[in-house]
């Protein structure tokens, strides 16, 4: 088994990872699962989050390979090497113990279930402590800390609680687009009139982020769930004419990184991983929009609106996988337009092949360093704004690899591969 480090950049977008439109037709949510727990001090190199406390950097028009500094690279290597060494040693010890114990499948499943339950208790306990805070960023961290896995009744209760805390966060800062968008998304997920005031949050989010396709997409979903088909259609039209496409993922990660209690993490890499992981909680569930269009597209008005929306999103959505095309496919299937369906599938296969040929040329292992230093992590977040997943981490990886090739004496990834070849 490889080291328990799942590629950060390939955080598969909510529900829009499609192998092909013809075969998959479904999304798969995924999140990075790096467990980074090492001391990360390098004399003379900042360990803080100063770069992330400022406003988001200007989006680059192309990967900026020449911007990586020697101190950042050295710092990232130091942190990552210590972590990987500890992870490998822990994994090998764990494997030896498992071989000795020879757990049955039932025993393994029981141990895993108990570990997940313990983690749920721990995260909810952290939320209990932080919920009393007045700082809106700490409150948002408390809300997103609450797990949404488990039994259905527990999931419902946790979604309810997340939404309640998130609305409390917004009450003291109603003009912050990132906080308002997050509260609106968590309230939408809860689908509970007692957890939060969705009408109020909808009003707020359209005031501070009203030209965002993601906002109006979620409003369309909310109205559709409530049976307001006319209102949902109107919101979808507004989504199709909005100029911004912002899921606030990178900005939310910055907020969470600032708000994260020092007791929760032991290193910058651990905190950066956790921030980007928790920020996934504010994503629009894109496949739900596709399903809504699929359900309504026998109506000509809905079919035309969904086609316009799909085309608009495809032109906006950064990254190689575009759920707008899936929406167009669903509409043409519902309308019985076989020729259009075949054309869309062929175009998707062509584009998908080009995208993955480009991605396969990148040295993926180097993206682990993007988590291990404040500057490199900020580089990743800026790529995320511009290129989306998975290109963000892969472009960051490419930039770091280029630096390593120019400075082979500093290349810790190559050294780790040579020392632990079975784990890479």
XYZ file of C-alpha atoms in Angstrom:
424
model
C 0.000 0.000 0.000
C 1.246 3.513 -0.750
C 1.745 6.226 1.818
C -1.625 7.524 2.990
C -1.396 10.708 0.978
C -4.145 11.232 -1.527
C -3.418 13.753 -4.249
C -4.572 17.152 -2.966
C -5.117 18.583 -6.394
C -7.332 15.784 -7.539
C -10.104 16.798 -5.196
C -12.782 15.607 -7.527
C -15.215 18.444 -7.958
C -18.354 17.826 -5.889
C -20.249 15.628 -8.263
C -18.840 16.339 -11.724
C -16.087 13.776 -12.195
C -17.092 11.974 -15.378
C -14.956 9.374 -17.086
C -17.152 9.873 -20.129
C -20.557 11.461 -20.447
C -21.925 8.381 -22.150
C -20.821 5.864 -19.513
C -20.574 7.596 -16.155
C -23.525 9.953 -15.891
C -22.864 10.363 -12.220
C -20.613 12.330 -9.894
C -18.313 11.105 -7.212
C -17.358 13.349 -4.293
C -13.837 12.998 -3.013
C -11.535 14.931 -0.720
C -7.885 14.880 0.057
C -6.872 12.829 3.058
C -3.404 13.863 4.028
C -2.547 13.222 7.651
C 0.385 15.554 8.240
C 1.569 15.684 11.830
C 5.158 16.772 12.197
C 7.079 19.604 13.737
C 7.970 22.016 10.947
C 10.488 24.571 12.099
C 13.278 25.779 9.850
C 15.463 28.557 11.301
C 14.977 31.841 9.501
C 11.917 30.739 7.529
C 8.442 32.006 8.394
C 6.010 29.305 9.522
C 2.998 31.605 9.681
C 0.129 32.385 7.372
C 0.978 35.984 6.508
C 0.555 35.388 2.792
C -2.925 34.056 3.394
C -4.069 36.930 5.614
C -4.111 39.382 2.728
C -6.646 39.706 -0.059
C -6.493 36.956 -2.695
C -3.668 37.507 -5.143
C -4.283 38.549 -8.720
C -5.130 35.517 -10.790
C -2.280 34.410 -13.065
C -2.959 34.064 -16.783
C -0.504 31.158 -17.043
C 1.491 28.949 -14.659
C 4.223 31.092 -13.088
C 7.039 28.587 -12.934
C 9.754 31.106 -12.085
C 8.194 32.413 -8.861
C 9.173 29.607 -6.460
C 11.826 30.734 -4.002
C 14.655 28.610 -2.658
C 13.661 29.194 1.023
C 10.052 28.115 0.340
C 11.202 24.976 -1.439
C 13.691 24.095 1.306
C 11.058 24.695 3.980
C 8.495 22.549 2.169
C 11.010 19.745 1.717
C 11.951 19.829 5.390
C 8.329 19.612 6.496
C 7.298 16.967 3.969
C 10.324 14.736 4.516
C 9.701 14.630 8.263
C 6.052 13.860 7.681
C 6.564 11.158 5.067
C 9.211 9.428 7.152
C 6.886 9.359 10.160
C 3.955 8.182 7.991
C 5.936 5.356 6.443
C 7.271 4.166 9.792
C 3.780 4.278 11.327
C 2.284 2.412 8.369
C 4.947 -0.314 8.474
C 4.393 -0.789 12.210
C 0.638 -0.923 11.672
C 1.046 -3.507 8.915
C 3.233 -5.672 11.140
C 0.653 -5.541 13.935
C -2.160 -6.411 11.525
C -0.185 -9.382 10.200
C 0.317 -10.630 13.768
C -3.312 -10.173 14.710
C -4.731 -11.505 11.432
C -7.986 -9.581 11.798
C -11.095 -11.077 10.282
C -13.115 -8.837 7.957
C -15.745 -8.446 10.674
C -13.117 -7.343 13.211
C -11.611 -4.912 10.711
C -15.013 -3.393 9.860
C -15.833 -3.037 13.549
C -12.521 -1.310 14.296
C -13.024 1.072 11.384
C -16.572 1.887 12.496
C -15.369 2.604 16.031
C -12.580 4.855 14.733
C -15.019 6.845 12.599
C -17.409 7.202 15.536
C -14.583 8.425 17.774
C -13.587 10.995 15.156
C -17.172 12.213 14.900
C -17.322 12.654 18.679
C -14.027 14.551 18.625
C -14.995 16.969 15.845
C -18.376 17.669 17.418
C -16.628 18.356 20.729
C -14.362 20.877 18.991
C -17.442 22.539 17.505
C -18.991 22.720 20.988
C -15.978 24.701 22.211
C -15.736 27.014 19.226
C -19.463 27.692 18.925
C -19.219 30.142 21.821
C -16.794 32.361 19.892
C -17.790 35.757 18.530
C -15.306 35.833 15.641
C -17.258 34.977 12.439
C -14.318 33.132 10.883
C -13.944 30.888 13.935
C -17.682 30.210 13.817
C -17.462 29.173 10.172
C -14.605 26.825 11.073
C -16.762 25.387 13.869
C -19.622 24.798 11.448
C -17.534 23.079 8.779
C -15.758 20.998 11.420
C -19.001 19.106 12.055
C -19.069 15.863 10.085
C -21.905 15.006 7.710
C -21.298 11.262 7.657
C -23.044 8.597 9.711
C -26.590 7.385 10.146
C -29.287 9.402 8.299
C -30.781 10.887 11.465
C -27.322 11.958 12.672
C -26.467 13.461 9.296
C -29.703 15.461 9.367
C -28.961 16.736 12.867
C -25.410 17.689 11.914
C -26.499 19.523 8.765
C -29.003 21.404 10.908
C -26.320 22.369 13.398
C -23.819 23.441 10.723
C -26.394 25.771 9.200
C -27.308 27.297 12.567
C -23.677 28.076 13.439
C -22.961 29.419 9.946
C -25.861 31.860 10.145
C -24.548 33.025 13.511
C -21.189 33.703 11.815
C -22.830 35.912 9.210
C -24.834 37.905 11.761
C -21.750 39.940 12.674
C -20.387 40.322 9.130
C -23.139 40.522 6.538
C -20.993 42.080 3.783
C -18.290 39.418 3.491
C -19.009 37.441 0.293
C -17.064 34.370 1.423
C -18.842 34.091 4.784
C -22.258 34.871 3.310
C -21.822 32.365 0.476
C -20.743 29.661 2.943
C -23.701 30.294 5.251
C -26.082 30.291 2.288
C -24.670 26.988 1.034
C -24.818 25.285 4.454
C -28.364 26.530 4.992
C -29.339 25.211 1.549
C -27.855 21.817 2.400
C -29.769 21.617 5.689
C -33.157 22.094 3.992
C -34.613 23.029 7.369
C -36.740 26.046 8.221
C -35.713 25.846 11.879
C -31.946 25.610 11.316
C -31.551 28.921 9.523
C -33.408 31.623 7.637
C -32.913 30.699 3.988
C -34.907 33.662 2.669
C -32.724 36.062 4.663
C -29.485 34.407 3.531
C -30.701 34.355 -0.072
C -31.296 38.101 0.129
C -27.838 38.648 1.623
C -25.987 36.503 -0.900
C -27.646 38.172 -3.878
C -26.691 41.574 -2.449
C -23.001 40.805 -1.936
C -22.449 38.140 -4.636
C -25.359 38.607 -7.002
C -23.448 38.224 -10.278
C -22.193 34.747 -9.430
C -23.407 31.787 -11.473
C -22.902 29.516 -8.457
C -25.234 31.617 -6.302
C -28.102 31.598 -8.792
C -27.582 27.902 -9.508
C -28.138 27.142 -5.821
C -31.168 29.453 -5.688
C -32.634 27.567 -8.646
C -32.112 24.270 -6.804
C -33.684 25.617 -3.608
C -36.757 26.864 -5.429
C -37.085 23.632 -7.391
C -36.993 21.609 -4.149
C -39.753 23.840 -2.774
C -41.936 23.215 -5.843
C -41.545 26.759 -7.184
C -40.826 25.811 -10.790
C -41.365 29.319 -12.123
C -38.971 30.780 -9.575
C -36.422 28.046 -10.277
C -36.567 28.751 -14.014
C -36.094 32.467 -13.377
C -33.060 31.780 -11.170
C -31.567 29.455 -13.791
C -31.900 32.230 -16.392
C -30.030 34.579 -14.054
C -27.336 31.963 -13.512
C -26.910 31.716 -17.282
C -26.304 35.473 -17.554
C -24.072 35.940 -14.492
C -20.491 36.956 -15.246
C -18.733 35.463 -12.198
C -18.111 31.767 -11.510
C -16.869 31.588 -7.934
C -17.328 28.638 -5.592
C -15.281 30.502 -2.940
C -13.213 27.378 -2.315
C -9.827 29.107 -2.120
C -11.163 32.066 -0.122
C -12.909 29.717 2.309
C -9.652 27.764 2.736
C -7.876 31.026 3.607
C -10.555 31.883 6.176
C -10.360 28.436 7.766
C -6.578 28.525 7.901
C -6.675 31.806 9.811
C -9.408 30.574 12.137
C -7.988 27.135 12.906
C -7.131 26.741 16.623
C -3.466 26.008 17.252
C -4.432 23.010 19.375
C -6.100 21.406 16.351
C -2.959 21.062 14.247
C 0.727 20.421 14.792
C 2.185 21.774 11.549
C 1.479 24.066 8.627
C 1.054 21.134 6.230
C -1.568 19.622 8.494
C -3.456 22.900 8.753
C -3.348 23.604 5.006
C -4.672 20.127 4.205
C -7.451 20.480 6.726
C -8.418 23.933 5.459
C -8.776 22.807 1.844
C -10.582 19.639 2.933
C -13.152 21.455 5.080
C -13.666 24.145 2.440
C -15.175 21.471 0.175
C -18.275 21.761 2.346
C -19.384 24.986 0.629
C -19.360 23.603 -2.922
C -22.435 23.648 -5.113
C -23.589 20.077 -5.707
C -23.385 20.383 -9.464
C -24.967 17.048 -10.310
C -28.179 18.203 -8.613
C -28.458 20.985 -11.188
C -28.013 18.438 -13.963
C -30.669 16.200 -12.384
C -33.069 19.151 -12.110
C -32.637 19.908 -15.800
C -33.029 16.245 -16.673
C -36.315 16.102 -14.761
C -37.788 19.263 -16.314
C -36.459 19.273 -19.874
C -39.529 17.813 -21.507
C -40.800 21.373 -21.187
C -39.509 23.565 -24.034
C -39.029 26.538 -21.682
C -36.909 24.465 -19.316
C -35.041 22.781 -22.159
C -34.022 26.130 -23.659
C -33.054 27.558 -20.258
C -30.976 24.489 -19.369
C -29.219 24.495 -22.748
C -28.327 28.163 -22.286
C -27.174 27.472 -18.749
C -25.096 24.461 -19.800
C -23.372 26.413 -22.548
C -22.686 29.322 -20.197
C -21.248 27.118 -17.452
C -19.081 25.223 -19.929
C -17.522 28.507 -21.000
C -16.945 29.609 -17.376
C -16.011 26.453 -15.493
C -12.231 26.222 -14.982
C -10.662 22.812 -15.305
C -10.936 19.968 -17.803
C -14.279 18.524 -16.682
C -17.348 20.631 -17.378
C -20.719 19.649 -15.965
C -22.391 22.121 -18.327
C -21.920 19.583 -21.091
C -23.648 16.918 -18.992
C -26.633 19.239 -18.593
C -26.799 19.778 -22.353
C -26.650 16.025 -22.865
C -29.528 15.417 -20.457
C -31.658 18.027 -22.216
C -31.071 16.614 -25.676
C -31.823 13.097 -24.390
C -35.090 14.314 -22.875
C -35.959 16.034 -26.161
C -35.092 12.912 -28.170
C -32.341 14.681 -30.124
C -30.111 11.692 -30.840
C -27.802 13.550 -33.230
C -27.000 16.244 -30.641
C -26.351 13.582 -27.969
C -23.870 11.778 -30.202
C -22.117 15.041 -31.081
C -21.763 16.008 -27.413
C -20.398 12.597 -26.469
C -17.870 12.698 -29.297
C -16.754 16.206 -28.341
C -16.390 15.173 -24.710
C -14.246 12.173 -25.587
C -11.973 14.330 -27.748
C -11.575 17.048 -25.114
C -11.156 14.511 -22.320
C -8.347 12.735 -24.175
C -6.515 16.029 -24.761
C -6.911 17.050 -21.114
C -5.570 13.824 -19.686
C -2.692 13.625 -22.155
C -1.638 17.008 -20.811
C -2.102 15.949 -17.181
C -0.190 12.686 -17.592
C 2.926 14.634 -18.591
C 3.141 16.249 -15.144
C 5.155 14.855 -12.234
C 2.312 14.370 -9.745
C 4.377 13.579 -6.653
C 5.738 17.104 -6.428
C 2.337 18.566 -5.631
C 2.649 17.240 -2.069
C 5.099 20.094 -1.521
C 2.321 22.589 -2.288
C 0.861 21.795 1.148
C 4.079 22.086 3.059
C 4.895 25.811 2.924
C 2.700 28.955 3.189
C 3.919 30.487 -0.075
C 3.570 27.279 -2.078
C 0.097 26.713 -0.653
C -0.909 30.230 -1.665
C 0.431 29.429 -5.140
C -1.851 26.402 -5.234
C -4.866 28.475 -4.137
C -4.205 31.032 -6.867
C -4.038 28.227 -9.429
C -7.302 26.912 -7.983
C -9.022 30.251 -8.657
C -7.845 30.259 -12.249
C -7.778 26.640 -13.388
C -10.016 24.717 -10.979
C -9.482 21.066 -10.039
C -7.529 19.026 -10.901
C -5.404 21.357 -13.004
C -4.600 23.634 -10.037
C -2.542 21.077 -8.124
C -1.070 19.637 -11.283
C 0.128 23.018 -12.519
C 1.505 23.732 -9.056
C 3.212 20.338 -9.159
C 4.690 21.154 -12.539
C 6.020 24.493 -11.262
C 7.621 22.825 -8.233
C 9.076 20.039 -10.375
C 10.642 22.570 -12.744
C 12.329 24.207 -9.761
C 13.532 20.824 -8.493
C 15.018 19.955 -11.886
C 16.926 23.248 -11.876
C 18.107 22.596 -8.304
C 18.637 18.806 -8.087
C 20.634 19.081 -4.856
C 17.417 20.239 -3.139
C 15.083 17.632 -4.662
C 13.663 15.865 -1.613
C 11.026 13.996 -3.644
C 13.688 12.260 -5.718
C 15.565 11.368 -2.529
C 12.423 9.975 -0.881
C 11.602 7.914 -3.973
C 15.066 6.420 -3.916
C 14.864 5.632 -0.202
C 11.275 4.325 -0.158
C 10.549 3.147 -3.728
C 7.736 0.833 -2.619
C 5.713 3.790 -1.311
C 5.733 5.871 -4.495
